[in-house]
Tab-separated table of C-alpha atoms in Angstrom:
chain	number	residue	atom	x	y	z
A	300	GLN	CA	96.987	62.021	196.508
A	301	THR	CA	97.091	65.534	195.097
A	302	TRP	CA	94.570	66.985	192.499
A	303	ARG	CA	95.349	69.440	189.626
A	304	LEU	CA	92.765	71.800	188.430
A	305	THR	CA	92.639	72.789	184.752
A	306	MET	CA	90.602	75.623	183.178
A	307	VAL	CA	89.117	74.730	179.932
A	308	THR	CA	88.616	77.828	177.751
A	309	SER	CA	87.310	75.676	174.579
A	310	PRO	CA	85.755	72.545	173.829
A	311	LEU	CA	88.302	71.411	171.689
A	312	GLU	CA	90.744	71.426	174.483
A	313	LEU	CA	88.690	68.333	176.177
A	314	GLU	CA	89.943	66.375	173.190
A	315	GLN	CA	93.702	66.828	174.357
A	316	PRO	CA	94.800	64.746	177.353
A	317	LEU	CA	95.135	66.722	180.509
A	318	LEU	CA	98.511	65.503	181.199
A	319	ASP	CA	99.755	66.654	177.670
A	320	ARG	CA	98.268	69.897	177.723
A	321	PRO	CA	100.849	72.763	177.803
A	322	SER	CA	100.442	75.247	180.651
A	323	ARG	CA	99.820	78.928	180.147
A	324	SER	CA	103.467	79.781	181.817
A	325	SER	CA	105.098	77.182	178.875
A	326	GLN	CA	103.564	79.016	175.927
A	327	GLY	CA	105.534	82.163	175.958
A	328	GLY	CA	108.633	79.922	176.319
A	329	GLY	CA	107.536	78.122	173.393
A	330	ASN	CA	107.207	80.886	171.213
A	331	LYS	CA	110.772	82.170	172.197
A	332	GLY	CA	112.202	78.660	171.301
A	333	GLY	CA	110.150	78.650	168.093
A	334	ARG	CA	112.293	81.955	167.039
A	335	PHE	CA	115.328	80.693	168.349
A	336	ILE	CA	114.801	77.375	166.118
A	337	LYS	CA	114.085	79.816	163.156
A	338	LEU	CA	117.059	81.903	163.396
A	339	TYR	CA	119.245	78.533	163.950
A	340	ALA	CA	117.492	77.376	160.641
A	341	ARG	CA	118.554	80.651	158.765
A	342	PHE	CA	121.788	80.505	160.001
A	343	ARG	CA	122.545	76.763	158.874
A	344	THR	CA	120.969	77.944	155.411
A	345	LEU	CA	123.312	80.825	155.418
A	346	LEU	CA	126.371	78.307	155.960
A	347	LYS	CA	125.521	76.477	152.961
A	348	THR	CA	126.408	79.100	150.780
A	349	PRO	CA	129.561	79.083	148.801
A	350	LEU	CA	130.813	82.854	150.190
A	351	ALA	CA	130.214	81.407	153.802
A	352	ARG	CA	132.345	78.482	152.969
A	353	VAL	CA	135.011	80.308	151.545
A	354	ALA	CA	134.942	83.098	154.730
A	355	LEU	CA	134.844	79.854	157.218
A	356	LEU	CA	137.907	78.494	155.293
A	357	ILE	CA	139.998	81.762	155.349
A	358	PHE	CA	139.062	82.140	159.203
A	359	GLY	CA	140.303	78.981	159.820
A	360	ILE	CA	143.408	79.174	157.963
A	361	LEU	CA	144.148	82.489	159.890
A	362	LEU	CA	143.244	80.771	163.038
A	363	VAL	CA	145.783	77.959	162.280
A	364	SER	CA	148.389	80.212	161.253
A	365	ARG	CA	148.025	82.548	164.361
A	366	SER	CA	148.461	79.468	166.693
A	367	VAL	CA	151.531	78.444	165.046
A	368	ARG	CA	152.871	81.940	165.301
A	369	ASP	CA	152.111	81.994	168.893
A	370	LEU	CA	153.854	78.442	169.650
A	371	ASP	CA	156.720	79.940	167.664
A	372	ASP	CA	156.929	83.042	169.705
A	373	PHE	CA	156.647	80.854	172.818
A	374	GLU	CA	159.470	78.559	171.712
A	375	MET	CA	161.752	81.622	170.804
A	376	SER	CA	160.867	83.406	174.334
A	377	TYR	CA	161.369	80.269	176.382
A	378	GLU	CA	165.133	80.057	174.523
A	379	GLU	CA	165.529	83.515	175.248
A	380	GLU	CA	164.898	82.794	179.149
A	381	GLU	CA	167.125	79.695	178.578
A	382	ARG	CA	170.244	82.008	177.713
A	383	GLY	CA	169.750	83.914	180.757
A	384	CYS	CA	167.728	86.992	179.316
A	385	LYS	CA	165.771	88.978	181.649
A	386	LYS	CA	163.105	89.700	179.255
A	387	ARG	CA	161.419	87.342	176.942
A	388	PHE	CA	161.492	88.489	173.136
A	389	ARG	CA	161.409	87.124	169.882
A	390	ARG	CA	164.865	87.200	168.470
A	391	PRO	CA	165.025	88.489	164.666
A	392	THR	CA	165.387	85.659	161.998
A	393	PHE	CA	168.466	87.297	160.557
A	394	ALA	CA	170.243	85.977	163.546
A	395	TYR	CA	169.861	82.501	162.038
A	396	GLU	CA	170.885	83.403	158.790
A	397	HIS	CA	174.615	83.325	156.968
A	398	PRO	CA	176.704	85.078	157.740
A	399	PHE	CA	175.552	86.153	161.169
A	400	VAL	CA	174.808	82.519	162.467
A	401	THR	CA	178.576	81.920	162.452
A	402	SER	CA	178.966	84.247	165.224
A	403	SER	CA	177.079	83.300	168.800
A	404	TYR	CA	176.879	86.855	169.212
A	405	TYR	CA	173.617	87.449	167.209
A	406	THR	CA	172.042	84.410	168.954
A	407	SER	CA	173.192	85.112	172.410
A	408	SER	CA	172.771	88.919	172.974
A	409	CYS	CA	169.811	90.058	175.360
A	410	ASN	CA	169.965	93.448	173.804
A	411	GLU	CA	166.361	93.613	172.006
A	412	THR	CA	167.132	97.270	170.810
A	413	ILE	CA	169.894	96.533	169.067
A	414	LEU	CA	169.013	93.470	167.433
A	415	SER	CA	165.705	95.223	166.480
A	416	MET	CA	168.044	97.981	164.922
A	417	LEU	CA	170.197	95.561	162.958
A	418	GLU	CA	167.367	93.626	161.568
A	419	LYS	CA	166.005	97.056	160.241
A	420	LYS	CA	169.204	97.512	158.632
A	421	GLU	CA	169.477	94.309	157.321
A	422	GLU	CA	165.855	94.635	155.380
A	423	GLU	CA	167.007	97.888	154.041
A	424	LYS	CA	170.252	96.454	152.629
A	425	LYS	CA	167.917	93.573	151.006
A	426	LYS	CA	165.693	96.269	149.482
A	427	GLN	CA	168.855	98.450	148.236
A	428	TYR	CA	170.842	95.560	146.973
A	429	GLN	CA	172.478	95.585	143.446
A	430	PRO	CA	174.085	92.695	142.273
A	431	ASP	CA	176.756	94.719	140.337
A	432	ALA	CA	176.910	97.390	142.881
A	433	GLY	CA	179.995	96.062	144.825
A	434	ARG	CA	182.085	95.590	141.798
A	435	ALA	CA	182.141	99.302	141.299
A	436	ARG	CA	184.084	99.898	144.474
A	437	LYS	CA	186.921	98.310	146.219
A	438	GLN	CA	186.270	96.359	149.386
A	439	MET	CA	188.347	95.941	152.460
A	440	ALA	CA	187.923	94.667	155.734
A	441	VAL	CA	189.432	95.934	159.214
A	442	VAL	CA	189.537	93.254	161.893
A	443	ARG	CA	189.858	94.245	165.523
A	444	PRO	CA	191.016	91.236	167.671
A	445	ILE	CA	190.122	90.951	171.305
A	446	CYS	CA	190.368	88.252	173.921
A	447	GLU	CA	188.724	87.480	177.256
A	448	PHE	CA	190.816	89.603	179.529
A	449	ASP	CA	190.776	93.078	177.316
A	450	ALA	CA	187.079	92.348	175.931
A	451	GLU	CA	185.640	94.747	178.678
A	452	ALA	CA	188.017	97.472	177.758
A	453	MET	CA	187.855	97.235	174.017
A	454	PRO	CA	185.125	99.683	173.506
A	455	SER	CA	187.483	102.547	175.233
A	456	THR	CA	190.169	101.893	173.077
A	457	PHE	CA	188.568	103.415	169.973
A	458	ARG	CA	188.047	106.830	171.843
A	459	VAL	CA	191.475	107.981	170.383
A	460	TRP	CA	189.532	108.121	167.086
A	461	ASP	CA	187.268	110.817	168.250
A	462	HIS	CA	190.084	113.047	167.681
A	463	PHE	CA	192.177	111.247	164.995
A	464	PRO	CA	189.790	109.179	162.713
A	465	PRO	CA	191.481	106.501	160.648
A	466	CYS	CA	189.871	108.199	157.360
A	467	ASP	CA	189.081	111.731	155.954
A	468	VAL	CA	185.399	111.791	157.178
A	469	ASP	CA	184.696	114.993	154.877
A	470	ARG	CA	185.782	113.078	151.585
A	471	ASP	CA	183.783	110.607	149.452
A	472	ARG	CA	185.350	107.127	149.516
A	473	ASP	CA	185.831	104.910	146.684
A	474	THR	CA	186.350	101.813	148.928
A	475	SER	CA	183.799	100.129	150.839
A	476	VAL	CA	185.061	99.449	154.249
A	477	ASP	CA	183.732	96.535	156.818
A	478	PHE	CA	184.720	96.568	160.604
A	479	PHE	CA	185.140	93.149	162.343
A	480	VAL	CA	185.496	92.804	166.128
A	481	CYS	CA	186.899	89.304	166.119
A	482	TYR	CA	186.579	87.469	169.651
A	483	SER	CA	189.103	84.555	170.328
A	484	GLN	CA	186.509	82.509	172.144
A	485	THR	CA	182.745	82.270	171.589
A	486	TYR	CA	180.575	85.222	172.598
A	487	SER	CA	177.778	82.852	174.228
A	488	ASP	CA	180.308	81.830	176.841
A	489	ASN	CA	180.961	85.304	177.984
A	490	THR	CA	178.594	88.005	178.784
A	491	VAL	CA	181.401	90.602	179.139
A	492	ALA	CA	182.195	89.968	175.697
A	493	ILE	CA	178.510	90.137	174.473
A	494	ARG	CA	178.280	93.391	176.373
A	495	ALA	CA	181.237	94.968	174.805
A	496	ALA	CA	179.908	94.076	171.576
A	497	ASP	CA	176.742	95.793	172.388
A	498	GLU	CA	178.443	98.851	173.197
A	499	MET	CA	180.517	98.786	169.955
A	500	ILE	CA	177.532	98.428	167.729
A	501	THR	CA	175.535	101.043	169.479
A	502	MET	CA	178.692	103.309	168.836
A	503	PHE	CA	179.011	102.501	165.227
A	504	HIS	CA	175.519	103.193	164.215
A	505	ASP	CA	175.807	106.613	166.297
A	506	LYS	CA	176.971	108.495	163.237
A	507	THR	CA	177.507	111.850	165.119
A	508	ILE	CA	180.767	110.005	166.096
A	509	PRO	CA	183.203	110.940	163.229
A	510	TRP	CA	185.426	107.932	162.867
A	511	THR	CA	181.983	105.895	162.317
A	512	LYS	CA	181.754	107.498	158.937
A	513	CYS	CA	184.790	105.539	157.949
A	514	PHE	CA	183.143	102.245	157.840
A	515	ASP	CA	180.077	100.716	156.303
A	516	ASN	CA	179.194	97.878	157.860
A	517	PHE	CA	180.094	96.401	161.699
A	518	TYR	CA	180.433	92.671	162.409
A	519	ALA	CA	180.983	90.847	165.462
A	520	ILE	CA	182.567	87.399	164.780
A	521	GLU	CA	184.335	84.813	166.718
A	522	THR	CA	187.178	82.386	166.155
A	523	ASP	CA	186.475	79.850	168.965
A	524	ILE	CA	189.727	78.820	170.211
A	525	ALA	CA	189.625	76.720	173.268
């Protein structure tokens, strides 16, 4: 049998059962617990205010939108890995919009730098777009067909234009000219054709090359001939 000795400092303590009487060591913890309870009560009171509820609602919306965006990024990056890209990245949305979606190049190229550059160009076009601007200038398209066996050499065939550009680069043109590289099959089935288109787009947007000033836009299209 074990006996416990308790020091009684006040006659009032005799009225409290010895087993229920708090020990000296627990009284300090009780003070801390009391402070915590008071803080918790104040926090709950604060949450009942309209401003706090609005803040929580906004925080919840932001949290959900961030989760959805992260999920989209994961799905998009997984698609890039499935295409054979060495690096996961988010493909720009313009690649899935008309008219770019009609060509598998924009959904198959792994060149993130080129796709990001094209995305910025498209955003600038949308900002500067004027419905009646196209009627003031004539429009023309130049189409360069390529097939599987000459896709790799295709960029080098334009070197002759370095010395003999197809237009007067020092003269203002009254005609809007778009350049199209048309692949006879699909870019998604030929990485060589994709790299050739990558090189052509990089070359086209390098305005230090004189002949690139003869054209306003460059597009990689395909005919999907089996």
